[in-house]
Each structure stands twice: as C-alpha cells, then as structure tokens.
PDB file of C-alpha atoms in Angstrom:
ATOM      1  CA  MET A 210     -51.263 220.985  47.920  1.00 55.00           C
ATOM      2  CA  LEU A 211     -49.695 217.619  47.177  1.00 65.00           C
ATOM      3  CA  PHE A 212     -49.110 214.987  49.775  1.00 66.00           C
ATOM      4  CA  SER A 213     -46.045 212.762  49.387  1.00 74.00           C
ATOM      5  CA  PHE A 214     -46.374 209.120  50.401  1.00 69.00           C
ATOM      6  CA  LYS A 215     -42.620 208.524  50.209  1.00 77.00           C
ATOM      7  CA  PRO A 216     -41.864 209.421  53.899  1.00 71.00           C
ATOM      8  CA  THR A 217     -44.903 207.470  55.089  1.00 73.00           C
ATOM      9  CA  ILE A 218     -43.875 204.353  53.179  1.00 73.00           C
ATOM     10  CA  LEU A 219     -40.283 204.599  54.432  1.00 71.00           C
ATOM     11  CA  LEU A 220     -41.502 204.979  58.014  1.00 70.00           C
ATOM     12  CA  ALA A 221     -43.820 201.971  57.637  1.00 70.00           C
ATOM     13  CA  LEU A 222     -40.973 199.829  56.279  1.00 66.00           C
ATOM     14  CA  ALA A 223     -38.643 200.918  59.083  1.00 67.00           C
ATOM     15  CA  LEU A 224     -41.240 200.116  61.750  1.00 63.00           C
ATOM     16  CA  THR A 225     -41.912 196.722  60.195  1.00 63.00           C
ATOM     17  CA  ALA A 226     -38.208 195.873  60.349  1.00 60.00           C
ATOM     18  CA  VAL A 227     -37.994 196.900  64.009  1.00 57.00           C
ATOM     19  CA  ALA A 228     -41.163 195.067  65.002  1.00 56.00           C
ATOM     20  CA  SER A 229     -40.152 191.723  63.465  1.00 52.00           C
ATOM     21  CA  PRO A 230     -41.086 188.722  65.592  1.00 54.00           C
ATOM     22  CA  ILE A 231     -38.426 186.918  67.578  1.00 54.00           C
ATOM     23  CA  ALA A 232     -37.307 183.618  66.094  1.00 52.00           C
ATOM     24  CA  ASN A 233     -38.626 180.424  67.625  1.00 50.00           C
ATOM     25  CA  PRO A 234     -36.137 178.475  69.721  1.00 51.00           C
ATOM     26  CA  THR A 235     -34.271 175.677  68.007  1.00 51.00           C
ATOM     27  CA  ALA A 236     -34.762 172.038  68.902  1.00 47.00           C
ATOM     28  CA  ASP A 237     -31.650 172.246  71.114  1.00 48.00           C
ATOM     29  CA  GLU A 238     -33.169 174.973  73.249  1.00 46.00           C
ATOM     30  CA  THR A 239     -35.610 173.660  75.786  1.00 46.00           C
ATOM     31  CA  ASN A 240     -38.466 175.605  77.248  1.00 47.00           C
ATOM     32  CA  THR A 241     -39.454 173.887  80.448  1.00 46.00           C
ATOM     33  CA  LEU A 242     -41.672 174.991  83.251  1.00 46.00           C
ATOM     34  CA  VAL A 243     -40.500 174.070  86.714  1.00 47.00           C
ATOM     35  CA  ALA A 244     -42.934 173.983  89.598  1.00 50.00           C
ATOM     36  CA  ARG A 245     -41.966 176.363  92.368  1.00 55.00           C
ATOM     37  CA  ALA A 246     -43.382 176.791  95.807  1.00 66.00           C
ATOM     38  CA  GLN A 247     -44.739 180.172  96.675  1.00 80.00           C
ATOM     39  CA  MET A 248     -42.121 181.897  98.787  1.00 87.00           C
ATOM     40  CA  LYS A 249     -43.716 182.901 102.086  1.00 92.00           C
ATOM     41  CA  ASP A 250     -42.851 183.133 105.772  1.00 95.00           C
ATOM     42  CA  VAL A 251     -42.368 179.678 107.307  1.00 94.00           C
ATOM     43  CA  ASN A 252     -42.456 178.226 110.798  1.00 93.00           C
ATOM     44  CA  CYS A 253     -40.053 175.322 111.302  1.00 88.00           C
ATOM     45  CA  ASN A 254     -41.131 173.727 114.577  1.00 85.00           C
ATOM     46  CA  GLY A 255     -41.374 177.113 116.319  1.00 91.00           C
ATOM     47  CA  LYS A 256     -38.439 178.778 114.537  1.00 93.00           C
ATOM     48  CA  LYS A 257     -39.785 181.470 112.220  1.00 95.00           C
ATOM     49  CA  PHE A 258     -38.186 182.549 108.960  1.00 96.00           C
ATOM     50  CA  ALA A 259     -39.332 185.501 106.893  1.00 97.00           C
ATOM     51  CA  LYS A 260     -39.757 185.324 103.141  1.00 96.00           C
ATOM     52  CA  GLN A 261     -36.689 187.593 102.907  1.00 97.00           C
ATOM     53  CA  ASP A 262     -34.601 185.041 104.874  1.00 97.00           C
ATOM     54  CA  ILE A 263     -35.532 182.377 102.319  1.00 97.00           C
ATOM     55  CA  TYR A 264     -34.772 184.694  99.400  1.00 97.00           C
ATOM     56  CA  ASN A 265     -31.405 185.671 100.934  1.00 98.00           C
ATOM     57  CA  ALA A 266     -30.441 182.018 101.480  1.00 98.00           C
ATOM     58  CA  ILE A 267     -31.185 181.142  97.851  1.00 98.00           C
ATOM     59  CA  GLN A 268     -29.212 184.133  96.568  1.00 98.00           C
ATOM     60  CA  GLN A 269     -26.261 183.241  98.820  1.00 98.00           C
ATOM     61  CA  ALA A 270     -26.407 179.615  97.631  1.00 98.00           C
ATOM     62  CA  ARG A 271     -26.078 180.877  94.072  1.00 98.00           C
ATOM     63  CA  LYS A 272     -23.100 183.102  94.999  1.00 98.00           C
ATOM     64  CA  VAL A 273     -21.341 180.308  96.875  1.00 98.00           C
ATOM     65  CA  GLN A 274     -21.862 177.789  94.062  1.00 98.00           C
ATOM     66  CA  THR A 275     -20.591 180.291  91.497  1.00 98.00           C
ATOM     67  CA  ALA A 276     -17.479 180.828  93.628  1.00 98.00           C
ATOM     68  CA  LYS A 277     -16.953 177.057  93.878  1.00 97.00           C
ATOM     69  CA  ASP A 278     -17.442 176.678  90.123  1.00 97.00           C
ATOM     70  CA  ASN A 279     -14.724 179.313  89.684  1.00 97.00           C
ATOM     71  CA  HIS A 280     -12.427 177.190  91.898  1.00 97.00           C
ATOM     72  CA  GLU A 281     -12.414 179.658  94.782  1.00 97.00           C
ATOM     73  CA  THR A 282     -11.405 178.003  98.043  1.00 96.00           C
ATOM     74  CA  GLY A 283     -12.580 178.295 101.624  1.00 97.00           C
ATOM     75  CA  TYR A 284     -16.155 177.142 101.149  1.00 97.00           C
ATOM     76  CA  ALA A 285     -17.927 174.335 103.002  1.00 96.00           C
ATOM     77  CA  LYS A 286     -20.204 171.704 101.458  1.00 95.00           C
ATOM     78  CA  TYR A 287     -23.312 173.812 100.896  1.00 97.00           C
ATOM     79  CA  PRO A 288     -25.210 174.058  98.656  1.00 97.00           C
ATOM     80  CA  GLU A 289     -25.448 170.291  98.651  1.00 96.00           C
ATOM     81  CA  GLU A 290     -27.753 167.895  96.905  1.00 96.00           C
ATOM     82  CA  ASN A 291     -30.899 166.918  98.788  1.00 94.00           C
ATOM     83  CA  PHE A 292     -31.876 163.448  97.655  1.00 92.00           C
ATOM     84  CA  ASN A 293     -35.445 163.794  98.967  1.00 91.00           C
ATOM     85  CA  PHE A 294     -35.367 160.238 100.378  1.00 87.00           C
ATOM     86  CA  GLU A 295     -38.213 161.156 102.716  1.00 86.00           C
ATOM     87  CA  GLY A 296     -40.399 162.148  99.753  1.00 90.00           C
ATOM     88  CA  LEU A 297     -41.113 165.549 101.267  1.00 90.00           C
ATOM     89  CA  PHE A 298     -41.211 167.271  97.887  1.00 91.00           C
ATOM     90  CA  LYS A 299     -43.136 165.932  94.921  1.00 91.00           C
ATOM     91  CA  VAL A 300     -40.750 167.031  92.182  1.00 90.00           C
ATOM     92  CA  SER A 301     -38.728 165.177  89.571  1.00 90.00           C
ATOM     93  CA  THR A 302     -35.824 167.627  89.374  1.00 93.00           C
ATOM     94  CA  THR A 303     -32.566 167.556  91.300  1.00 96.00           C
ATOM     95  CA  LEU A 304     -32.910 169.352  94.623  1.00 97.00           C
ATOM     96  CA  TYR A 305     -30.306 171.247  96.609  1.00 97.00           C
ATOM     97  CA  GLU A 306     -30.326 172.551 100.155  1.00 96.00           C
ATOM     98  CA  TYR A 307     -28.686 175.522 101.814  1.00 98.00           C
ATOM     99  CA  PRO A 308     -28.701 176.592 105.476  1.00 97.00           C
ATOM    100  CA  LEU A 309     -31.489 178.961 106.464  1.00 96.00           C
ATOM    101  CA  VAL A 310     -30.784 181.736 108.996  1.00 97.00           C
ATOM    102  CA  ALA A 311     -33.420 183.979 110.588  1.00 96.00           C
ATOM    103  CA  GLY A 312     -32.490 187.634 110.096  1.00 96.00           C
ATOM    104  CA  GLY A 313     -29.204 186.812 108.395  1.00 96.00           C
ATOM    105  CA  VAL A 314     -27.478 184.574 105.915  1.00 97.00           C
ATOM    106  CA  TYR A 315     -25.084 181.623 106.162  1.00 97.00           C
ATOM    107  CA  SER A 316     -21.802 182.635 104.513  1.00 97.00           C
ATOM    108  CA  GLY A 317     -20.963 179.189 103.191  1.00 96.00           C
ATOM    109  CA  LYS A 318     -17.411 179.516 104.487  1.00 96.00           C
ATOM    110  CA  LEU A 319     -15.426 176.738 106.132  1.00 96.00           C
ATOM    111  CA  GLY A 320     -15.457 176.773 109.932  1.00 94.00           C
ATOM    112  CA  VAL A 321     -18.976 178.203 110.226  1.00 93.00           C
ATOM    113  CA  ASN A 322     -21.427 175.588 111.468  1.00 91.00           C
ATOM    114  CA  PRO A 323     -24.983 176.047 110.238  1.00 92.00           C
ATOM    115  CA  ASP A 324     -28.048 175.328 112.355  1.00 91.00           C
ATOM    116  CA  LYS A 325     -30.522 172.555 111.421  1.00 92.00           C
ATOM    117  CA  TYR A 326     -32.778 174.620 109.134  1.00 95.00           C
ATOM    118  CA  ARG A 327     -32.548 174.432 105.328  1.00 95.00           C
ATOM    119  CA  VAL A 328     -34.059 176.031 102.268  1.00 96.00           C
ATOM    120  CA  VAL A 329     -34.620 173.587  99.395  1.00 96.00           C
ATOM    121  CA  MET A 330     -34.306 174.703  95.784  1.00 97.00           C
ATOM    122  CA  ASN A 331     -34.134 173.164  92.333  1.00 96.00           C
ATOM    123  CA  GLU A 332     -31.120 173.318  90.009  1.00 95.00           C
ATOM    124  CA  LYS A 333     -32.260 176.715  88.717  1.00 96.00           C
ATOM    125  CA  TYR A 334     -32.425 178.139  92.250  1.00 96.00           C
ATOM    126  CA  GLY A 335     -36.210 178.054  92.299  1.00 96.00           C
ATOM    127  CA  TYR A 336     -37.659 177.747  95.799  1.00 95.00           C
ATOM    128  CA  VAL A 337     -39.193 174.344  96.506  1.00 95.00           C
ATOM    129  CA  GLY A 338     -39.657 174.440 100.292  1.00 94.00           C
ATOM    130  CA  SER A 339     -38.036 174.573 103.705  1.00 94.00           C
ATOM    131  CA  LEU A 340     -37.167 171.805 106.146  1.00 92.00           C
ATOM    132  CA  TYR A 341     -35.252 171.063 109.309  1.00 90.00           C
ATOM    133  CA  HIS A 342     -33.200 168.191 110.722  1.00 83.00           C
ATOM    134  CA  ILE A 343     -34.826 166.065 113.394  1.00 79.00           C
ATOM    135  CA  THR A 344     -33.273 163.355 115.581  1.00 66.00           C
ATOM    136  CA  GLY A 345     -30.762 161.333 113.647  1.00 61.00           C
ATOM    137  CA  ASN A 346     -30.171 162.401 110.088  1.00 59.00           C
ATOM    138  CA  SER A 347     -33.770 162.858 108.968  1.00 54.00           C
ATOM    139  CA  PHE A 348     -35.852 165.864 107.993  1.00 54.00           C
ATOM    140  CA  LYS A 349     -39.265 167.365 108.569  1.00 57.00           C
ATOM    141  CA  ASN A 350     -40.911 169.664 106.081  1.00 64.00           C
ATOM    142  CA  SER A 351     -41.791 173.134 107.297  1.00 66.00           C
ATOM    143  CA  GLY A 352     -42.278 175.154 104.143  1.00 58.00           C
ATOM    144  CA  LYS A 353     -45.267 173.784 102.241  1.00 49.00           C
ATOM    145  CA  SER A 354     -48.567 172.402 103.376  1.00 33.00           C
ATOM    146  CA  GLY A 355     -49.656 169.048 102.036  1.00 31.00           C
ATOM    147  CA  HIS A 356     -46.240 167.444 102.362  1.00 36.00           C
ATOM    148  CA  LYS A 357     -45.549 164.647 104.762  1.00 35.00           C
ATOM    149  CA  SER A 358     -42.821 164.410 107.374  1.00 37.00           C
ATOM    150  CA  GLY A 359     -40.022 161.987 106.735  1.00 38.00           C
ATOM    151  CA  SER A 360     -38.005 159.654 108.877  1.00 33.00           C
ATOM    152  CA  ASN A 361     -35.769 157.842 106.398  1.00 33.00           C
ATOM    153  CA  SER A 362     -32.046 158.356 106.563  1.00 31.00           C
ATOM    154  CA  HIS A 363     -30.742 161.286 104.539  1.00 35.00           C
ATOM    155  CA  LYS A 364     -27.487 160.425 102.796  1.00 30.00           C
ATOM    156  CA  LYS A 365     -25.020 163.208 102.233  1.00 30.00           C
ATOM    157  CA  GLY A 366     -23.847 164.087  98.779  1.00 31.00           C
ATOM    158  CA  GLY A 367     -22.750 167.414  97.485  1.00 34.00           C
ATOM    159  CA  LYS A 368     -22.591 169.647  94.501  1.00 36.00           C
ATOM    160  CA  ASN A 369     -18.974 170.720  94.768  1.00 33.00           C
TER     161      ASN A 369
END
C-alpha cells in the first residue's frame, strides 16, 4: 500500500499560510501602557458607590462625548477636563471627570444638576479614581489610597 505525501504537504502549506504572524506595528502606531486604578467600591466621605456605579458612569461619559462629537445637542458640560491642580492623581495624561451616581447614572443632559461626586478617567476612558467637591471649588480624593486631599482651586474647562 502506497502512502501519498501530496495531501499532507498541501495541508501543511495551508496551515502555515493561516498561522502567519501578525505584522509589527509601524512607527506611526504607538503602543502605550496607561496606568489605571483598580475599579472597586468607593466611599466618598460616607457616600458609597459600587464598582458598577463607576463602570456605568465611565460608559455614559463615553456615550455623551460621542454624541457631542457627532454634534448632537442638549448635553451639558460633562465629561469635562479635570486639571488635577490638587495633585490627587499621579498621572501624566489628560484627565476627565464625569458625575458619579449611586445606583444610577447621570444622563449628561442639560437641565439635570449632578451631585458633587465624580469619577475620574483618562482620555481612553480608563478609570483613574473618584473624588468629590468640598467647600469652595476644591476636591478630595475618595477612590484610591495613597493620594492626598487637595485644597487648591479647581478651574473649569471642558472637552466639548
């Protein structure tokens, strides 16, 4: 009985073509790692937010910003840039904040006033931490240990 190597060789060539490695990114494509905080339940001065509340706020921030980018109207200022003047977060990327709601989500629509609690994310919607407004226009960190409280003025500026 003769054994033909022709089908075996064809199969090997076909599998080699399918299993080819993916090309390396070009110089224009950047591969960067961005530090993210671990998303967990937080306690902002007695107000508790579940991990799901934080996740929902970040997802809604993305939806609202996409709508704004598509020139849809009826949205308020959030997500807005958080300039981190207080130095609460030790990151070098641009930060944004969005209202944080326990058991719900801030719609982002005009005429709806958010409470003082915020989720802070980077430009790729990666969670950085949570904070809340204190007297005046300052913030206190509530989402990550090892960060200090701040008392410098927080200037407003938005990503519209």
